[in-house]
Short mmCIF file of C-alpha atoms and ligand atoms in Angstrom, two decimals:
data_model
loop_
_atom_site.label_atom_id
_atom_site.label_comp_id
_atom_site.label_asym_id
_atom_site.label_seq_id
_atom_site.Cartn_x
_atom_site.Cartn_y
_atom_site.Cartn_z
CA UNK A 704 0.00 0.00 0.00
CA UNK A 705 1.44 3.02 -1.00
CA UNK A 706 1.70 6.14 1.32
CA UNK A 707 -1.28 8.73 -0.20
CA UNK A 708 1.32 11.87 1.34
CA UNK A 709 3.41 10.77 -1.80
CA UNK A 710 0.65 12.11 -4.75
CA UNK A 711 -2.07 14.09 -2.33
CA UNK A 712 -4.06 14.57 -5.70
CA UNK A 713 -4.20 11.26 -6.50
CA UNK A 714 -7.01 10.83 -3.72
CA UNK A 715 -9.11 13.51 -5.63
CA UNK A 716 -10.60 16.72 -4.36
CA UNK A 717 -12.07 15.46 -1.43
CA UNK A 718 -8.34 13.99 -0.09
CA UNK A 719 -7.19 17.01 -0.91
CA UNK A 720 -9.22 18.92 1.28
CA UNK A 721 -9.18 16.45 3.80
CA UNK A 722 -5.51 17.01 3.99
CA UNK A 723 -5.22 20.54 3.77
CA UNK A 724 -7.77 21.16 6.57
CA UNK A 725 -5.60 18.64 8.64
CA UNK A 726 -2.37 20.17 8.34
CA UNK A 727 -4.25 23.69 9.26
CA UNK A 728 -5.95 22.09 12.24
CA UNK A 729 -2.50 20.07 13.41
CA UNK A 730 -0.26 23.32 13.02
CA UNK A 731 -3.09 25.64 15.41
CA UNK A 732 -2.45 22.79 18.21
CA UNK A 733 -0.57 24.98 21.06
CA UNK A 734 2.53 21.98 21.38
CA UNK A 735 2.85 22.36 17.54
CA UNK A 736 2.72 26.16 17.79
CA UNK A 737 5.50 26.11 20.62
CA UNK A 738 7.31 22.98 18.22
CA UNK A 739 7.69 25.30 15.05
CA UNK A 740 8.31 28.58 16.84
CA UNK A 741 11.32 26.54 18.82
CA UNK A 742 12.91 26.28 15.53
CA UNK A 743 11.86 29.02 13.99
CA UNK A 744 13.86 31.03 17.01
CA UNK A 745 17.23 28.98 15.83
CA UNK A 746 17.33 30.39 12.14
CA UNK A 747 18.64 33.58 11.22
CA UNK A 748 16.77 36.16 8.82
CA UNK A 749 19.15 38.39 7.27
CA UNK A 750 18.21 41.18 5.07
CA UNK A 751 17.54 39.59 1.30
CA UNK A 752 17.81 35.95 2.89
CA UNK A 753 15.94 33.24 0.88
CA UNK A 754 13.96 30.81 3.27
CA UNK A 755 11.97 27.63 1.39
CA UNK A 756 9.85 25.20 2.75
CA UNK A 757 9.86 21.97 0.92
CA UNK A 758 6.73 19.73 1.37
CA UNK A 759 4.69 22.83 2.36
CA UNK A 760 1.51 21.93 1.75
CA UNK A 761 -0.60 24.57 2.52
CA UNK A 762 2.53 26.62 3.92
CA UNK A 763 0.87 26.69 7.58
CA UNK A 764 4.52 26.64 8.50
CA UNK A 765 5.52 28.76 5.51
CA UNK A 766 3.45 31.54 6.42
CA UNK A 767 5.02 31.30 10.35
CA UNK A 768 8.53 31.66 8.62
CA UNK A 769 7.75 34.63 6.66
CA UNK A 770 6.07 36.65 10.00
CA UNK A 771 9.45 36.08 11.13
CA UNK A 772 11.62 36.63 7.54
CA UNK A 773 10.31 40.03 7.39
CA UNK A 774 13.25 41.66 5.30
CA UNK A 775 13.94 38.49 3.22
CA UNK A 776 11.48 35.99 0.68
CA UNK A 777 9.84 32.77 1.87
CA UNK A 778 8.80 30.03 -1.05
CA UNK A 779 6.19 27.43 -0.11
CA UNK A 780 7.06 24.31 -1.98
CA UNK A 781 4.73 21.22 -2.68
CA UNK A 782 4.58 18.90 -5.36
CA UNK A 783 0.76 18.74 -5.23
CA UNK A 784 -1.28 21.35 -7.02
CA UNK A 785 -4.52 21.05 -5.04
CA UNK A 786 -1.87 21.62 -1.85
CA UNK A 787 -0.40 24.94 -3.44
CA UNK A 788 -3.74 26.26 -4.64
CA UNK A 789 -5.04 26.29 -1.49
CA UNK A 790 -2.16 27.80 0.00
CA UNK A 791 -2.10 30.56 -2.49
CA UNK A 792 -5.33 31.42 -1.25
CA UNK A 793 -4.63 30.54 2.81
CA UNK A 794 -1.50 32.94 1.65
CA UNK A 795 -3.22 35.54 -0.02
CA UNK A 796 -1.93 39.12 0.98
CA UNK A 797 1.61 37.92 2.17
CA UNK A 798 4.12 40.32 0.33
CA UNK A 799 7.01 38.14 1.29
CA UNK A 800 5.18 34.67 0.87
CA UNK A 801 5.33 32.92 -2.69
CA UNK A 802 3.88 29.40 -3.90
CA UNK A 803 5.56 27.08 -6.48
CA UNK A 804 4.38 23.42 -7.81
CA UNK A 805 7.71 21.39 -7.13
CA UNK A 806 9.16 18.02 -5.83
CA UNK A 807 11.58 18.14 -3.06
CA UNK A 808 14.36 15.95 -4.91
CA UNK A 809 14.42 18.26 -7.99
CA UNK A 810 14.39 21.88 -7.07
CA UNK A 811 14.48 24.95 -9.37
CA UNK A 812 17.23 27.14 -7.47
CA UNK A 813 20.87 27.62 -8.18
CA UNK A 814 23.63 25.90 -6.03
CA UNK A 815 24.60 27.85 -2.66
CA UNK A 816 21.60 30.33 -3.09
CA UNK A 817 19.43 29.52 -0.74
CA UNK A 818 19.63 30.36 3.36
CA UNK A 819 17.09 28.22 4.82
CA UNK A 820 15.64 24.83 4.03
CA UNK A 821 12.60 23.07 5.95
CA UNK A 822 11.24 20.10 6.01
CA UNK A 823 7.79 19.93 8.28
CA UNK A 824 6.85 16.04 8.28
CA UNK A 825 7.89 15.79 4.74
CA UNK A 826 10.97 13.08 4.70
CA UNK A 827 8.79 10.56 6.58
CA UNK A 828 6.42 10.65 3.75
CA UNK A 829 9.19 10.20 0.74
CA UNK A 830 10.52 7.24 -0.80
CA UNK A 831 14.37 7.98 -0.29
CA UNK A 832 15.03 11.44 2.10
CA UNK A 833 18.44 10.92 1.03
CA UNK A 834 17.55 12.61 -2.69
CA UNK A 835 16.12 15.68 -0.52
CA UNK A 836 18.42 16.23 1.64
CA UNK A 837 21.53 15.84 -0.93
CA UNK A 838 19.40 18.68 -2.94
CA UNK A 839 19.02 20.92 0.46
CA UNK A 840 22.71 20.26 0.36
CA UNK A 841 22.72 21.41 -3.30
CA UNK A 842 20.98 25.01 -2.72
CA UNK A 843 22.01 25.63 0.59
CA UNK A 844 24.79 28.49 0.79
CA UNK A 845 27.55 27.25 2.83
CA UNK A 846 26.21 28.28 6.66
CA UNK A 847 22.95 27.99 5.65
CA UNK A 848 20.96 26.52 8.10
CA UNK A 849 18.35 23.20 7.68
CA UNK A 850 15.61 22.28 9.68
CA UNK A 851 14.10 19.12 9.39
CA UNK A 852 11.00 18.57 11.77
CA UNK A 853 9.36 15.18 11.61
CA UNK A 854 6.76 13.04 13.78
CA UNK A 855 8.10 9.18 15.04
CA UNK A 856 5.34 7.35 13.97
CA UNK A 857 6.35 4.01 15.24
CA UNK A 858 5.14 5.61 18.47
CA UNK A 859 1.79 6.98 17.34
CA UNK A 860 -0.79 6.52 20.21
CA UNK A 861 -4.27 6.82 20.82
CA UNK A 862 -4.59 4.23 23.54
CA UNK A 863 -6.81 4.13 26.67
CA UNK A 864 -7.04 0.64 27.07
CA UNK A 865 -5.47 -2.95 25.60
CA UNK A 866 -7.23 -2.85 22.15
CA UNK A 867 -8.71 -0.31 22.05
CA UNK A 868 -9.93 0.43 18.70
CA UNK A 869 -9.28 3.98 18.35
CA UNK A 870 -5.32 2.82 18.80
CA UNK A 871 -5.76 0.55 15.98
CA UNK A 872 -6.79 3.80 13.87
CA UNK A 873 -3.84 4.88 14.90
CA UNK A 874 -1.75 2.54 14.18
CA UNK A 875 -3.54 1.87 10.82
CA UNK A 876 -2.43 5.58 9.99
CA UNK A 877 1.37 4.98 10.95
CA UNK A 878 1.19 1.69 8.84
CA UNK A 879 -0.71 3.32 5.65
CA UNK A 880 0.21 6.96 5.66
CA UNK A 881 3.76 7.13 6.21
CA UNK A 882 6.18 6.25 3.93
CA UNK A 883 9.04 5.57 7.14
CA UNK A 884 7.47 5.26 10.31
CA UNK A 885 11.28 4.79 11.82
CA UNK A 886 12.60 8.09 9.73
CA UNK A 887 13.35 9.80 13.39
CA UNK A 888 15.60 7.18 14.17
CA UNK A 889 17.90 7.26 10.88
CA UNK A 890 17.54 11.46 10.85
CA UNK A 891 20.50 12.31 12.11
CA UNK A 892 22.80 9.89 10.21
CA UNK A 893 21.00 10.94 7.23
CA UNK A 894 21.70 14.83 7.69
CA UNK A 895 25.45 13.96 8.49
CA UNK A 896 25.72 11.77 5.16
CA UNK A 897 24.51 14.48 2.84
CA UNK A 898 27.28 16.77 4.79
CA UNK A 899 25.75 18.73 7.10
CA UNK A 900 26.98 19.93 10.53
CA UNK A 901 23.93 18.72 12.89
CA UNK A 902 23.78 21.82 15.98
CA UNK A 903 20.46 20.86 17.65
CA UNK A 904 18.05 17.71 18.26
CA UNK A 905 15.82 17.28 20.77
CA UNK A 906 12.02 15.32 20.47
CA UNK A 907 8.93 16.73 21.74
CA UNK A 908 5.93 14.97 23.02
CA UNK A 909 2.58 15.46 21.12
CA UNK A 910 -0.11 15.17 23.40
CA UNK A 911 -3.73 15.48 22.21
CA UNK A 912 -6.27 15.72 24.91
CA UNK A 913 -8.42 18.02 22.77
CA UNK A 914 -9.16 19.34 19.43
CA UNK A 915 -8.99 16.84 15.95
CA UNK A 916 -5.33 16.61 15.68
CA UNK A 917 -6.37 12.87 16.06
CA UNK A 918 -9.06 12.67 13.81
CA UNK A 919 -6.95 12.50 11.26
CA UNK A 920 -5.87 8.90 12.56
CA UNK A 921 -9.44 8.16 13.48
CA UNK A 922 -11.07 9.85 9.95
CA UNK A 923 -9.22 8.97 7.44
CA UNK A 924 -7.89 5.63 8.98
CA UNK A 925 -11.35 4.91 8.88
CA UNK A 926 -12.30 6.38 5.22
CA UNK A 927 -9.26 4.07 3.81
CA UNK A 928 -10.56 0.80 5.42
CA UNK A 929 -14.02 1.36 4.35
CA UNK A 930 -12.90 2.51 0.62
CA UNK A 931 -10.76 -0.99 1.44
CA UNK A 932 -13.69 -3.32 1.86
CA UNK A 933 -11.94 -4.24 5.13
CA UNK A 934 -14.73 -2.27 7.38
CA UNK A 935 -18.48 -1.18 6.41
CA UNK A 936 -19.41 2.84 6.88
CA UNK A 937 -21.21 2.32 10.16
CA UNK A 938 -18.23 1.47 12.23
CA UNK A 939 -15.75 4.52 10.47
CA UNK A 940 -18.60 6.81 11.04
CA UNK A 941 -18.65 4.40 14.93
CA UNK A 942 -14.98 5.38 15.54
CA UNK A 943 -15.33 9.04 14.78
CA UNK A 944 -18.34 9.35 17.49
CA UNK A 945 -16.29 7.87 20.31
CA UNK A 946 -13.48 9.95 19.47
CA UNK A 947 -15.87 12.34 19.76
CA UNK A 948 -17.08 11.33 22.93
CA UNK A 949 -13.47 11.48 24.62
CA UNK A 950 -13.08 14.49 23.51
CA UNK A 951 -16.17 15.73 25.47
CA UNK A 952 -16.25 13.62 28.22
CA UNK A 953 -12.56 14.50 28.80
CA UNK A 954 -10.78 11.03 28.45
CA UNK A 955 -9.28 11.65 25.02
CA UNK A 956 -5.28 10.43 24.85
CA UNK A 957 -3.13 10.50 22.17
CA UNK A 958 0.39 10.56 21.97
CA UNK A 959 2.76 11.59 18.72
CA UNK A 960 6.63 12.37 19.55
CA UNK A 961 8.52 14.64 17.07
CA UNK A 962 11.65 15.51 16.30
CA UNK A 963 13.52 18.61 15.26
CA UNK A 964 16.63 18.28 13.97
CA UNK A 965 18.63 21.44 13.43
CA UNK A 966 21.81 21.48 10.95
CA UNK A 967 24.64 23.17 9.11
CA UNK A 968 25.41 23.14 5.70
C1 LIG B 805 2.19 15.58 6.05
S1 LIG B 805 2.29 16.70 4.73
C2 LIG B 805 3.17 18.06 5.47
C3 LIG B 805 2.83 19.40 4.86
C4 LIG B 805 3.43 20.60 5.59
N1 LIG B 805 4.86 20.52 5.66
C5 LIG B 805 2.86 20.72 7.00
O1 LIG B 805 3.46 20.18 7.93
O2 LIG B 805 1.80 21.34 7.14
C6 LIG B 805 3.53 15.98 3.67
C7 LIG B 805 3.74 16.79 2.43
O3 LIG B 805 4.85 16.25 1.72
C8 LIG B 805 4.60 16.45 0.35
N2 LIG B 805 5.47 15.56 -0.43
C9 LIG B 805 5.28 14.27 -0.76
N3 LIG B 805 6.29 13.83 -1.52
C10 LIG B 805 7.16 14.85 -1.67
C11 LIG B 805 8.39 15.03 -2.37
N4 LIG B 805 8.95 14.03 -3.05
N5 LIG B 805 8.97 16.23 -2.32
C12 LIG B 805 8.43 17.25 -1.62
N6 LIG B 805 7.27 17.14 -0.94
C13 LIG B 805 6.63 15.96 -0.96
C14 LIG B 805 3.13 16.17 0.19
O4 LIG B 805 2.58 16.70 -1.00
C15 LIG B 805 2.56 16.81 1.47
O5 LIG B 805 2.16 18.12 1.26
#
């Protein structure tokens, strides 16, 4: 089964959307907020600097970066169209905030140009990280600095109880849409083979006690077994009520570690 983060518009519109409004919804959470604006505080923004996100999506991240580039350029990168259109719009009014169509492993930008590069839960989702990183290497002006922030799925979490079923949506999701649920664990060696200097990692717990950061598990888990044969409508639409109900009656617990990896070119 391949990972739907590698061609978003391959699911059609409705996957589309589906993902877009998860990435906004995931990037509003308060441990995600402090997660990005950690590592946005370790980058520097000189006057004229170049910052790109690669694997933007809608550039929820992107548009952080560019609050904080305010005397340089930011370019939201994303190899699906249906992403980048709705970024453009999400974007809309952002002098310093631009949108291309492009694939992380092939980018347009001349060697040593470039000041910043970010990855946001983009390598976990790719066949071989080693092609993006070796082109972050690529673009990157010597001391330019790459981020690479990505979630440990292996650990993904939504467990009150042995077997619960809302883990196994979970679970499902680390198993069907992520390309490397282990990436976390090879990050570091990775960054250091493409030639970076690595100056910062450290792993954050995700916690979700409210709000549908883990819908996404729990919603389109369930979509993709149903659109599988493996499980009839009633019990996706079954599995979205009790997440529901946790997250009213106050028992919801889910767990996602992630990573930020700071480095050096
Ligand atoms: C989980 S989303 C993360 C989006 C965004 N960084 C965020 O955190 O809101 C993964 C993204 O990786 C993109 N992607 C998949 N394959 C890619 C590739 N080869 N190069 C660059 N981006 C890729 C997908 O289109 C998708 O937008």
């Amino acid at each position: 089964m391949t990972d739907p983060f590698q061609d978003v518009d391959a699911g059609g519109d409705d996957f589309v959307d589906a993902v877009a409004q998860a990435l906004e919804v995931r990037a509003q959470e308060p441990i995600m907020v402090k997660i990005v604006e950690d590592y946005l505080d370790l980058i520097s923004y000189p006057p004229g600097g170049i910052h790109i996100e690669v694997g933007a999506g809608t550039g929820v991240i992107a548009r952080r970066l560019a609050a904080r580039a305010t005397t340089g350029q930011v370019i939201s990168t994303d190899p699906s169209p249906g992403l980048v259109a709705a970024g453009q719009k999400l974007g809309t009014g952002i002098s310093n905030l631009s949108f291309e169509v492009a694939g992380g492993a092939s980018l347009r930008f001349d060697e040593s140009s470039i000041d910043t590069v970010l990855f946001h839960t983009v390598l976990s989702h790719v066949p071989d990280p080693s092609l993006l990183l070796a082109e972050a290497a690529r673009v990157l002006r010597p001391g330019g600095t790459l981020v690479v922030c990505d979630a440990d799925f292996e650990k993904t979490s939504l467990s009150n109880f042995q077997g619960d079923p809302l883990d196994m949506c979970a679970k499902y999701f680390a198993e069907n849409f992520v390309t490397d649920k282990y990436l976390v664990s090879k990050l570091r060696a990775l960054v250091a083979d493409a030639g970076f200097d690595l100056t910062h990692f450290e792993v954050t717990s995700r916690v979700i006690t409210q709000g549908d950061g883990g819908m996404t598990w729990v919603g389109m888990g369930g979509q993709h077994m149903v659109k599988s044969g493996q499980i009839g409508p009633e019990l996706a639409q079954g599995l979205v009520a009790e997440y529901q109900r946790r997250k009213e009656n106050g028992s919801l617990y889910g767990h996602l570690p992630f990573a930020t990896l700071v480095a050096q070119r």
